[in-house]
Short mmCIF file of N, CA, C and O in Angstrom, two decimals:
data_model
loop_
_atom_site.label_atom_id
_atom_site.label_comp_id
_atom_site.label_asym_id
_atom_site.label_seq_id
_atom_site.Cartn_x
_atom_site.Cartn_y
_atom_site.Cartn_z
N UNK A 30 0.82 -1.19 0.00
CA UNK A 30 0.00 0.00 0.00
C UNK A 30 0.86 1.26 0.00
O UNK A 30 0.54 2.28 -0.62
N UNK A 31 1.80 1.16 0.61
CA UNK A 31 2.78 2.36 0.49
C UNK A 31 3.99 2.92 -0.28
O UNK A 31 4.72 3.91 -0.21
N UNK A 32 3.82 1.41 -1.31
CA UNK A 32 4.23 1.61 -2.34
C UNK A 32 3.41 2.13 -3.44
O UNK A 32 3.89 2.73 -4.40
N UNK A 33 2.58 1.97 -3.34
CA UNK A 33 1.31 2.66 -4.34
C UNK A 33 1.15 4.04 -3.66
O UNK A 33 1.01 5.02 -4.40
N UNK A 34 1.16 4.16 -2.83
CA UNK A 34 1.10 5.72 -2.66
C UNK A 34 2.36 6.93 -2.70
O UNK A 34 2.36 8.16 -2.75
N UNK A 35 3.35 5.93 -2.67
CA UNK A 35 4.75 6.85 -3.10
C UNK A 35 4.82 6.33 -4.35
O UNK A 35 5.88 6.76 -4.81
N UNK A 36 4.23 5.57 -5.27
CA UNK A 36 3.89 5.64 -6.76
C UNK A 36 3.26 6.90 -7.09
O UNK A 36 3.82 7.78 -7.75
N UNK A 37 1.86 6.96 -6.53
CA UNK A 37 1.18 8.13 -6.97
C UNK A 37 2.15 9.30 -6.68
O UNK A 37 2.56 9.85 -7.70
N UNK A 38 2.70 9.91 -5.23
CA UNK A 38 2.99 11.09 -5.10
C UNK A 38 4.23 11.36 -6.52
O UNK A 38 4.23 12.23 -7.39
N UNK A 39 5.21 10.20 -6.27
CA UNK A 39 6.36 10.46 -7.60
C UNK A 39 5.92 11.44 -8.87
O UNK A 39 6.39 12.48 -9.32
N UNK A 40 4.29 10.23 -9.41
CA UNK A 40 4.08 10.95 -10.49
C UNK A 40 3.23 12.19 -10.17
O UNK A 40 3.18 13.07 -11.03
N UNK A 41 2.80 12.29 -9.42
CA UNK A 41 2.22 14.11 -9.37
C UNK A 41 3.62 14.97 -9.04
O UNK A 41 3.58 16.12 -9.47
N UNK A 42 4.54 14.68 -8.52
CA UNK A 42 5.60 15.39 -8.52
C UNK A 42 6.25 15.90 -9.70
O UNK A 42 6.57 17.02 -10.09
N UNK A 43 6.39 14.16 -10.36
CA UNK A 43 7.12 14.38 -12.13
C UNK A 43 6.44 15.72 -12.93
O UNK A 43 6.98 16.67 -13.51
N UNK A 44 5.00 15.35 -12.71
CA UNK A 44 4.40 16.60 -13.51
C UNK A 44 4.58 17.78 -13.41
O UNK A 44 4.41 18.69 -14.21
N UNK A 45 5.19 17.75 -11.67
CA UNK A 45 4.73 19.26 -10.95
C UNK A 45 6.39 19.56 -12.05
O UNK A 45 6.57 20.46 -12.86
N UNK A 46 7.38 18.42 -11.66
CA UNK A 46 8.80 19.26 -12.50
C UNK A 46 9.04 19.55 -13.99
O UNK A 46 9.78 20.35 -14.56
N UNK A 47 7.89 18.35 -14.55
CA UNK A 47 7.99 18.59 -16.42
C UNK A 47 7.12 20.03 -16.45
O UNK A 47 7.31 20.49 -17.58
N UNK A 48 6.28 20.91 -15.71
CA UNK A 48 5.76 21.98 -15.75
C UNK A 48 6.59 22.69 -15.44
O UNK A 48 6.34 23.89 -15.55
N UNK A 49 7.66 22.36 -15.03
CA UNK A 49 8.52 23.27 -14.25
C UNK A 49 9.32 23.68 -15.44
O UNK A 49 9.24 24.89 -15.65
N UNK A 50 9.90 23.17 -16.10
CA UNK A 50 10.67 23.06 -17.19
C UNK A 50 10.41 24.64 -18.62
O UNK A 50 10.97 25.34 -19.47
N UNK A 51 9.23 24.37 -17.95
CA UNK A 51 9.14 25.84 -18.88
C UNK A 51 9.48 26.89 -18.82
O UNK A 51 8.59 27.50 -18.22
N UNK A 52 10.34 27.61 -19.11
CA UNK A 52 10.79 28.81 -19.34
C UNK A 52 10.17 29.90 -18.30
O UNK A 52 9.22 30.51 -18.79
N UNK A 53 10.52 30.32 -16.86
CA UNK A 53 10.13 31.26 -15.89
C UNK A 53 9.02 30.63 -15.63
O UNK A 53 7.94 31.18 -15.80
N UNK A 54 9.18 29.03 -15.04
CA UNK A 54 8.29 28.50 -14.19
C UNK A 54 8.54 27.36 -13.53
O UNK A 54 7.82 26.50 -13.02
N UNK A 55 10.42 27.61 -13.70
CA UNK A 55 11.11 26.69 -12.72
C UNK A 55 11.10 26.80 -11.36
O UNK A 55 11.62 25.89 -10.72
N UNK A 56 10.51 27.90 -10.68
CA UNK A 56 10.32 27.65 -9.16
C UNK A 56 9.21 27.03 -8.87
O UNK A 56 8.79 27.15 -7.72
N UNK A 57 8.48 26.26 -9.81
CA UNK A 57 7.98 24.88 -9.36
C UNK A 57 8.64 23.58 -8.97
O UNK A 57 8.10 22.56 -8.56
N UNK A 58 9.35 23.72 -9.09
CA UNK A 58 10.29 22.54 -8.92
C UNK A 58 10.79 22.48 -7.43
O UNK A 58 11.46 21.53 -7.04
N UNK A 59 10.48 23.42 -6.71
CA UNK A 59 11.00 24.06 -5.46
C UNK A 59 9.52 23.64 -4.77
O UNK A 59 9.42 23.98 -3.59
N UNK A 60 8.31 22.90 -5.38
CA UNK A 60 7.32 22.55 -5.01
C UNK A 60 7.49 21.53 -5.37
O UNK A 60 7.05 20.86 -4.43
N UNK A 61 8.01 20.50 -6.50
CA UNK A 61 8.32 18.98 -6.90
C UNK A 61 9.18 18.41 -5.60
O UNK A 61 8.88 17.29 -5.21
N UNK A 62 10.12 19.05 -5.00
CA UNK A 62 11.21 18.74 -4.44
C UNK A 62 10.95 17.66 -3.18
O UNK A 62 11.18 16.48 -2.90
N UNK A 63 10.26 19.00 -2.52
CA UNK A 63 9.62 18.02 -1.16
C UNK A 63 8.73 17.39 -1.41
O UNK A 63 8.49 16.47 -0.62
N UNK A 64 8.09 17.52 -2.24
CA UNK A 64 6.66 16.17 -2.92
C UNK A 64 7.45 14.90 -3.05
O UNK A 64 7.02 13.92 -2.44
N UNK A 65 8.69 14.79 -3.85
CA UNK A 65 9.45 13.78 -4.13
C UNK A 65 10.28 13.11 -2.64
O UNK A 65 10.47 11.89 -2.57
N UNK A 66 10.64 13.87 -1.74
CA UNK A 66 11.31 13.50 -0.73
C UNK A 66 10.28 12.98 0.20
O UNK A 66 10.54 12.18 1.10
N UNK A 67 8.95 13.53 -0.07
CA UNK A 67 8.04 12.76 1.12
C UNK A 67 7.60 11.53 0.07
O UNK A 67 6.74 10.82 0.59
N UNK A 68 7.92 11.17 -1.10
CA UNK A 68 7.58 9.85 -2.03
C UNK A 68 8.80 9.01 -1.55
O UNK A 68 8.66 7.79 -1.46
N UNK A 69 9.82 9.53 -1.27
CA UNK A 69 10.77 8.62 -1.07
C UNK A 69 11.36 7.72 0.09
O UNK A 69 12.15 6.77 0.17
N UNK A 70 10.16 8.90 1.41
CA UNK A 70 10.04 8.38 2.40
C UNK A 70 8.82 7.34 2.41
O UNK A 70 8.80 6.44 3.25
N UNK A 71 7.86 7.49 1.52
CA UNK A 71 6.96 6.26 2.40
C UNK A 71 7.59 5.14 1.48
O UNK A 71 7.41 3.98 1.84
N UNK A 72 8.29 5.38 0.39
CA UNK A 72 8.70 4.46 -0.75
C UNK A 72 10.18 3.62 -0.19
O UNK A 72 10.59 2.63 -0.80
N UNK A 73 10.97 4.22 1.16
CA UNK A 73 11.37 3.32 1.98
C UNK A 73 10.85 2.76 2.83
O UNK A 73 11.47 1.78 3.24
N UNK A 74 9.79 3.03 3.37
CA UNK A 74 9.68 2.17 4.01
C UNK A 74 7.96 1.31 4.33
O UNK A 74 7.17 1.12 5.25
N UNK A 75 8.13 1.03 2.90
CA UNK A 75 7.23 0.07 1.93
C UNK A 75 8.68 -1.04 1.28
O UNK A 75 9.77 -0.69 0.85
N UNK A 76 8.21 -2.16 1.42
CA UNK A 76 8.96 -2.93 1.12
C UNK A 76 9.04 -3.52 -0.61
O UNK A 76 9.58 -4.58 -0.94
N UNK A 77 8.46 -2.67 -1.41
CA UNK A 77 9.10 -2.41 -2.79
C UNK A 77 10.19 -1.59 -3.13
O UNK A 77 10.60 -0.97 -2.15
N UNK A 78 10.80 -1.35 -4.16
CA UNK A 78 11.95 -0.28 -4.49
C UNK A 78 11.00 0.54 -5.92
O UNK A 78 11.19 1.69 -6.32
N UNK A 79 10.36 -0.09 -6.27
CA UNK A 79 9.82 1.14 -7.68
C UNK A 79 9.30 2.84 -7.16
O UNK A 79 9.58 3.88 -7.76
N UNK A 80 8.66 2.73 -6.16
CA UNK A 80 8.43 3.98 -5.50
C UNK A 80 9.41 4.86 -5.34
O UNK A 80 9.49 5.89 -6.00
N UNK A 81 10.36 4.45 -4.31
CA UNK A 81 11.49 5.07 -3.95
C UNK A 81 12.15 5.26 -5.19
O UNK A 81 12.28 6.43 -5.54
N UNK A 82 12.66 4.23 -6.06
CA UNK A 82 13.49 4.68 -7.13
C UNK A 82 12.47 5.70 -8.13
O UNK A 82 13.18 6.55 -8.67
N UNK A 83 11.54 5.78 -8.37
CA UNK A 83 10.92 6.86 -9.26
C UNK A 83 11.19 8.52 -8.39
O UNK A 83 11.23 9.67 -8.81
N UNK A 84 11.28 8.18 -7.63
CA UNK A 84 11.12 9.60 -6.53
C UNK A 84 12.83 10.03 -6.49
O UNK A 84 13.07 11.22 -6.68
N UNK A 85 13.51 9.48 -6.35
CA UNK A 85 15.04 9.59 -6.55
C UNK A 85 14.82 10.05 -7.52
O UNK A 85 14.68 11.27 -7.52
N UNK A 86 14.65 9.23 -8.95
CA UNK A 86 14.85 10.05 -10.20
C UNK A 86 13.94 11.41 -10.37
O UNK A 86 14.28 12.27 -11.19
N UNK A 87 13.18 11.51 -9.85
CA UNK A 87 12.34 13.13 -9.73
C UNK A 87 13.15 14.14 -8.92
O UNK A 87 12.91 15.31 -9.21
N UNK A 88 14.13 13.89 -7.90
CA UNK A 88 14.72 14.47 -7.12
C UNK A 88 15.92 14.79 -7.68
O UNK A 88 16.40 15.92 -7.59
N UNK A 89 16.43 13.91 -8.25
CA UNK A 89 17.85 14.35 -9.48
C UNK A 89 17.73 15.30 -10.37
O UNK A 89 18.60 16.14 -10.62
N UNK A 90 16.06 15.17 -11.16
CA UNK A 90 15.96 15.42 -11.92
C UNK A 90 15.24 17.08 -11.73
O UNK A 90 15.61 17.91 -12.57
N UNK A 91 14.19 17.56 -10.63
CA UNK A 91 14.91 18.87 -10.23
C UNK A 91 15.77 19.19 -9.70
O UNK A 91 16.20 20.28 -10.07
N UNK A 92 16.41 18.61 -8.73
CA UNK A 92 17.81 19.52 -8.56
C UNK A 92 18.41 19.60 -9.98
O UNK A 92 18.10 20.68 -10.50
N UNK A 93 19.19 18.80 -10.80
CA UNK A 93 19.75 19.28 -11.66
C UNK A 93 18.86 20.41 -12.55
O UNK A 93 19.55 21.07 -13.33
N UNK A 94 17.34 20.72 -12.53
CA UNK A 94 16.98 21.53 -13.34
C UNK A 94 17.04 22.97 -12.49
O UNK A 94 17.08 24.02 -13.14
N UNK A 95 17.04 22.99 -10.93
CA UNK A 95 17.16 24.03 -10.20
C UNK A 95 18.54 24.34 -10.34
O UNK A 95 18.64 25.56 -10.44
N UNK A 96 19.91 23.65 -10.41
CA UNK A 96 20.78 23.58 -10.51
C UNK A 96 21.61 24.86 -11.47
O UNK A 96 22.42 25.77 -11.26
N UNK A 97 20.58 24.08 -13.03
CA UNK A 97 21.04 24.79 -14.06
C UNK A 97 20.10 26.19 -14.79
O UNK A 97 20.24 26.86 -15.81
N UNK A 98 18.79 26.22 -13.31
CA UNK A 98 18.52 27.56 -13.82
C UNK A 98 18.61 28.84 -12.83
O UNK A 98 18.01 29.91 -12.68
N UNK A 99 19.96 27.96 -12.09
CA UNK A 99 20.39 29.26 -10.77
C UNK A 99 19.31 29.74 -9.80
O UNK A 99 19.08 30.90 -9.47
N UNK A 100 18.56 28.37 -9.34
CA UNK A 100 17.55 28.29 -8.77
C UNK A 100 16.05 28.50 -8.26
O UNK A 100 15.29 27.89 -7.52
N UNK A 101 15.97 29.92 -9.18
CA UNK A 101 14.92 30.23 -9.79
C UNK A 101 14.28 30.26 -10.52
O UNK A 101 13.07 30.06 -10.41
N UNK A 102 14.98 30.56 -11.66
CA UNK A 102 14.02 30.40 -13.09
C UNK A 102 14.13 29.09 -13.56
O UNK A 102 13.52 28.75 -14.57
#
């Protein structure tokens, strides 16, 4: 069960960061961030790994986009 629910949060996160991606609407991603870190917490400790690993890759994947737009844009 708590892998299905750090399933769901991952992908409402992913979205929140592929929205983010647009051009002066990367401080969404600053809203993906902790969405993904609370996916990665129930996604440890749910005894699957697909949760947790989708939420890692959402967490890489804004930081490196906060990263490279100097954290705001």
């Amino acid at each position: 069960m708590l892998n299905i629910l750090s399933i769901l949060v991952g992908i409402v996160a992913l979205v929140v960061g592929l929205v983010g991606l647009v051009p002066l609407l990367g401080w969404l991603n600053w809203l993906a961030l902790p969405m993904a870190v609370v996916g990665t917490a129930l996604g440890v400790l749910s005894g699957q790994k697909t949760g947790r690993n989708l939420n890692i890759l959402v967490i890489l994947f804004g930081g490196v986009r906060l990263f490279l737009g100097g954290g705001i844009l």
